[in-house]
PDB file of C-alpha atoms in Angstrom:
ATOM      1  CA  MET A 597     144.413  -0.986-119.939  1.00  0.00           C
ATOM      2  CA  LYS A 598     140.856  -1.578-118.781  1.00  0.00           C
ATOM      3  CA  PHE A 599     139.983  -5.019-117.445  1.00  0.00           C
ATOM      4  CA  SER A 600     136.426  -4.659-116.146  1.00  0.00           C
ATOM      5  CA  ALA A 601     133.517  -3.310-118.152  1.00  0.00           C
ATOM      6  CA  ASP A 602     131.716  -2.438-114.895  1.00  0.00           C
ATOM      7  CA  VAL A 603     134.313   0.100-113.733  1.00  0.00           C
ATOM      8  CA  SER A 604     134.958   3.412-115.447  1.00  0.00           C
ATOM      9  CA  SER A 605     138.515   4.453-116.262  1.00  0.00           C
ATOM     10  CA  SER A 606     137.472   8.091-116.588  1.00  0.00           C
ATOM     11  CA  SER A 607     139.544  10.445-114.407  1.00  0.00           C
ATOM     12  CA  ARG A 608     136.523  12.672-113.876  1.00  0.00           C
ATOM     13  CA  LYS A 609     134.352   9.822-112.598  1.00  0.00           C
ATOM     14  CA  SER A 610     137.164   8.402-110.442  1.00  0.00           C
ATOM     15  CA  ARG A 611     137.724  11.758-108.753  1.00  0.00           C
ATOM     16  CA  LYS A 612     133.995  12.238-108.231  1.00  0.00           C
ATOM     17  CA  ALA A 613     133.662   8.780-106.682  1.00  0.00           C
ATOM     18  CA  HIS A 614     136.630   9.463-104.409  1.00  0.00           C
ATOM     19  CA  PHE A 615     135.639  12.907-103.132  1.00  0.00           C
ATOM     20  CA  GLN A 616     131.927  12.113-102.779  1.00  0.00           C
ATOM     21  CA  ALA A 617     132.503   8.747-101.097  1.00  0.00           C
ATOM     22  CA  PRO A 618     130.295   8.019 -98.088  1.00  0.00           C
ATOM     23  CA  SER A 619     131.837   7.600 -94.639  1.00  0.00           C
ATOM     24  CA  HIS A 620     131.909   3.785 -94.603  1.00  0.00           C
ATOM     25  CA  ILE A 621     133.890   3.739 -97.856  1.00  0.00           C
ATOM     26  CA  ARG A 622     136.168   6.599 -96.727  1.00  0.00           C
ATOM     27  CA  ARG A 623     137.091   4.432 -93.727  1.00  0.00           C
ATOM     28  CA  ARG A 624     138.521   1.799 -96.055  1.00  0.00           C
ATOM     29  CA  MET A 625     140.244   4.405 -98.242  1.00  0.00           C
ATOM     30  CA  MET A 626     141.872   5.912 -95.150  1.00  0.00           C
ATOM     31  CA  SER A 627     144.062   2.880 -94.523  1.00  0.00           C
ATOM     32  CA  ALA A 628     147.672   2.981 -93.430  1.00  0.00           C
ATOM     33  CA  GLY A 629     150.424   0.464 -93.968  1.00  0.00           C
ATOM     34  CA  LEU A 630     151.603  -1.692 -91.107  1.00  0.00           C
ATOM     35  CA  SER A 631     155.196  -1.551 -89.862  1.00  0.00           C
ATOM     36  CA  LYS A 632     157.499  -4.364 -91.013  1.00  0.00           C
ATOM     37  CA  ASP A 633     157.201  -6.362 -87.783  1.00  0.00           C
ATOM     38  CA  LEU A 634     153.377  -6.063 -87.686  1.00  0.00           C
ATOM     39  CA  ARG A 635     153.249  -6.992 -91.374  1.00  0.00           C
ATOM     40  CA  LYS A 636     155.131 -10.196 -90.624  1.00  0.00           C
ATOM     41  CA  LYS A 637     153.116 -10.948 -87.468  1.00  0.00           C
ATOM     42  CA  TYR A 638     149.629 -10.519 -88.996  1.00  0.00           C
ATOM     43  CA  ASN A 639     150.452 -11.361 -92.633  1.00  0.00           C
ATOM     44  CA  ALA A 640     148.594  -8.234 -93.777  1.00  0.00           C
ATOM     45  CA  ARG A 641     149.864  -5.129 -95.504  1.00  0.00           C
ATOM     46  CA  SER A 642     147.497  -2.375 -94.392  1.00  0.00           C
ATOM     47  CA  ILE A 643     144.413  -1.724 -92.288  1.00  0.00           C
ATOM     48  CA  PRO A 644     142.065   1.256 -91.782  1.00  0.00           C
ATOM     49  CA  VAL A 645     143.376   3.656 -89.126  1.00  0.00           C
ATOM     50  CA  VAL A 646     141.392   4.037 -85.888  1.00  0.00           C
ATOM     51  CA  LYS A 647     141.687   6.341 -82.894  1.00  0.00           C
ATOM     52  CA  GLY A 648     144.126   4.779 -80.449  1.00  0.00           C
ATOM     53  CA  ASP A 649     146.549   3.243 -82.967  1.00  0.00           C
ATOM     54  CA  GLU A 650     150.190   4.232 -82.516  1.00  0.00           C
ATOM     55  CA  VAL A 651     151.777   5.505 -85.726  1.00  0.00           C
ATOM     56  CA  VAL A 652     155.025   6.926 -87.059  1.00  0.00           C
ATOM     57  CA  ILE A 653     155.013   9.554 -89.811  1.00  0.00           C
ATOM     58  CA  VAL A 654     157.072   8.305 -92.762  1.00  0.00           C
ATOM     59  CA  ARG A 655     156.584  11.152 -95.253  1.00  0.00           C
ATOM     60  CA  GLY A 656     156.489  14.928 -95.158  1.00  0.00           C
ATOM     61  CA  GLN A 657     157.665  17.710 -92.895  1.00  0.00           C
ATOM     62  CA  HIS A 658     157.040  15.745 -89.682  1.00  0.00           C
ATOM     63  CA  LYS A 659     158.776  12.548 -90.865  1.00  0.00           C
ATOM     64  CA  GLY A 660     159.998  10.393 -87.995  1.00  0.00           C
ATOM     65  CA  ARG A 661     157.562  11.765 -85.381  1.00  0.00           C
ATOM     66  CA  GLU A 662     155.608   9.158 -83.442  1.00  0.00           C
ATOM     67  CA  GLY A 663     152.367   9.318 -81.508  1.00  0.00           C
ATOM     68  CA  LYS A 664     148.930   7.956 -80.857  1.00  0.00           C
ATOM     69  CA  VAL A 665     146.083   8.759 -83.259  1.00  0.00           C
ATOM     70  CA  SER A 666     143.817  11.224 -81.445  1.00  0.00           C
ATOM     71  CA  ALA A 667     141.239  11.709 -84.230  1.00  0.00           C
ATOM     72  CA  VAL A 668     140.294  10.257 -87.597  1.00  0.00           C
ATOM     73  CA  TYR A 669     138.711  13.087 -89.567  1.00  0.00           C
ATOM     74  CA  ARG A 670     137.005  11.281 -92.454  1.00  0.00           C
ATOM     75  CA  LYS A 671     135.364  14.399 -93.855  1.00  0.00           C
ATOM     76  CA  LYS A 672     138.765  16.033 -94.441  1.00  0.00           C
ATOM     77  CA  TRP A 673     140.642  12.774 -95.276  1.00  0.00           C
ATOM     78  CA  VAL A 674     143.137  13.335 -92.424  1.00  0.00           C
ATOM     79  CA  ILE A 675     144.148  12.006 -89.024  1.00  0.00           C
ATOM     80  CA  HIS A 676     145.381  13.947 -86.014  1.00  0.00           C
ATOM     81  CA  ILE A 677     148.253  12.574 -83.949  1.00  0.00           C
ATOM     82  CA  GLU A 678     149.031  13.417 -80.313  1.00  0.00           C
ATOM     83  CA  ARG A 679     152.053  15.697 -79.847  1.00  0.00           C
ATOM     84  CA  VAL A 680     152.118  16.584 -83.563  1.00  0.00           C
ATOM     85  CA  ASP A 681     150.798  20.118 -83.456  1.00  0.00           C
ATOM     86  CA  ARG A 682     151.642  23.637 -84.527  1.00  0.00           C
ATOM     87  CA  GLU A 683     151.378  26.938 -82.755  1.00  0.00           C
ATOM     88  CA  LYS A 684     149.174  29.582 -84.318  1.00  0.00           C
ATOM     89  CA  VAL A 685     150.075  33.265 -84.411  1.00  0.00           C
ATOM     90  CA  ASN A 686     147.723  33.968 -81.483  1.00  0.00           C
ATOM     91  CA  GLY A 687     149.491  31.333 -79.373  1.00  0.00           C
ATOM     92  CA  ALA A 688     146.898  28.557 -79.651  1.00  0.00           C
ATOM     93  CA  THR A 689     148.087  25.081 -80.618  1.00  0.00           C
ATOM     94  CA  VAL A 690     146.279  23.131 -83.315  1.00  0.00           C
ATOM     95  CA  PRO A 691     146.834  19.539 -84.458  1.00  0.00           C
ATOM     96  CA  VAL A 692     148.646  19.111 -87.771  1.00  0.00           C
ATOM     97  CA  PRO A 693     146.506  17.182 -90.279  1.00  0.00           C
ATOM     98  CA  VAL A 694     148.296  14.120 -91.713  1.00  0.00           C
ATOM     99  CA  HIS A 695     147.026  11.886 -94.506  1.00  0.00           C
ATOM    100  CA  PRO A 696     146.902   8.205 -93.439  1.00  0.00           C
ATOM    101  CA  SER A 697     148.970   7.132 -96.460  1.00  0.00           C
ATOM    102  CA  ASN A 698     151.883   9.084 -94.962  1.00  0.00           C
ATOM    103  CA  VAL A 699     152.026   7.076 -91.737  1.00  0.00           C
ATOM    104  CA  ALA A 700     152.910   3.521 -90.720  1.00  0.00           C
ATOM    105  CA  ILE A 701     151.066   1.792 -87.897  1.00  0.00           C
ATOM    106  CA  THR A 702     153.489   0.602 -85.207  1.00  0.00           C
ATOM    107  CA  SER A 703     150.963  -0.604 -82.620  1.00  0.00           C
ATOM    108  CA  LEU A 704     147.343  -1.626 -83.192  1.00  0.00           C
ATOM    109  CA  LYS A 705     144.382  -0.938 -80.945  1.00  0.00           C
ATOM    110  CA  LEU A 706     142.942  -4.436 -81.217  1.00  0.00           C
ATOM    111  CA  THR A 707     139.239  -5.146 -80.945  1.00  0.00           C
ATOM    112  CA  LYS A 708     137.307  -8.287 -81.765  1.00  0.00           C
ATOM    113  CA  ASP A 709     136.293  -6.834 -85.140  1.00  0.00           C
ATOM    114  CA  ARG A 710     139.841  -5.828 -86.070  1.00  0.00           C
ATOM    115  CA  GLU A 711     141.196  -9.247 -85.136  1.00  0.00           C
ATOM    116  CA  ALA A 712     138.567 -10.766 -87.448  1.00  0.00           C
ATOM    117  CA  ILE A 713     139.637  -8.438 -90.279  1.00  0.00           C
ATOM    118  CA  LEU A 714     143.318  -9.340 -89.810  1.00  0.00           C
ATOM    119  CA  SER A 715     142.631 -13.092 -89.687  1.00  0.00           C
ATOM    120  CA  ARG A 716     140.458 -12.828 -92.830  1.00  0.00           C
ATOM    121  CA  LYS A 717     143.254 -10.978 -94.650  1.00  0.00           C
ATOM    122  CA  ALA A 718     145.830 -13.555 -93.524  1.00  0.00           C
ATOM    123  CA  GLU A 719     143.639 -16.445 -94.717  1.00  0.00           C
ATOM    124  CA  GLY A 720     143.225 -14.775 -98.110  1.00  0.00           C
ATOM    125  CA  ARG A 721     146.986 -14.374 -98.470  1.00  0.00           C
ATOM    126  CA  LYS A 722     147.543 -17.988 -97.434  1.00  0.00           C
ATOM    127  CA  ALA A 723     145.016 -19.237 -99.995  1.00  0.00           C
ATOM    128  CA  SER A 724     146.557 -17.232-102.859  1.00  0.00           C
ATOM    129  CA  ALA A 725     150.148 -18.221-101.988  1.00  0.00           C
TER     130      ALA A 725
END
């Protein structure tokens, strides 16, 4: 059921908006959930992934593997995690691409801006509760 007249419910338009999204919007779309203890601590559910966050893979072939985010590849909608790589036929190792929705953040790389985001989210949750 459609609630807003300003937003299209067309699958075609939704897919176009998603795959042609500019980088600053992709950043927000490439968010990952926080682990249970971080969720309780910051009173927030998810936050955009940045290089330096420590994550655990919760879905897929590499489920259970942990590591630090080494790259956030917005153009391809994936992140690369240290020590999660595969060996190619020629012997070279390449990082395995993982979608941010398939990981949980276990440790945040905190900056002033990220602390502001988390406090803003917590205030919003407090106001609505």
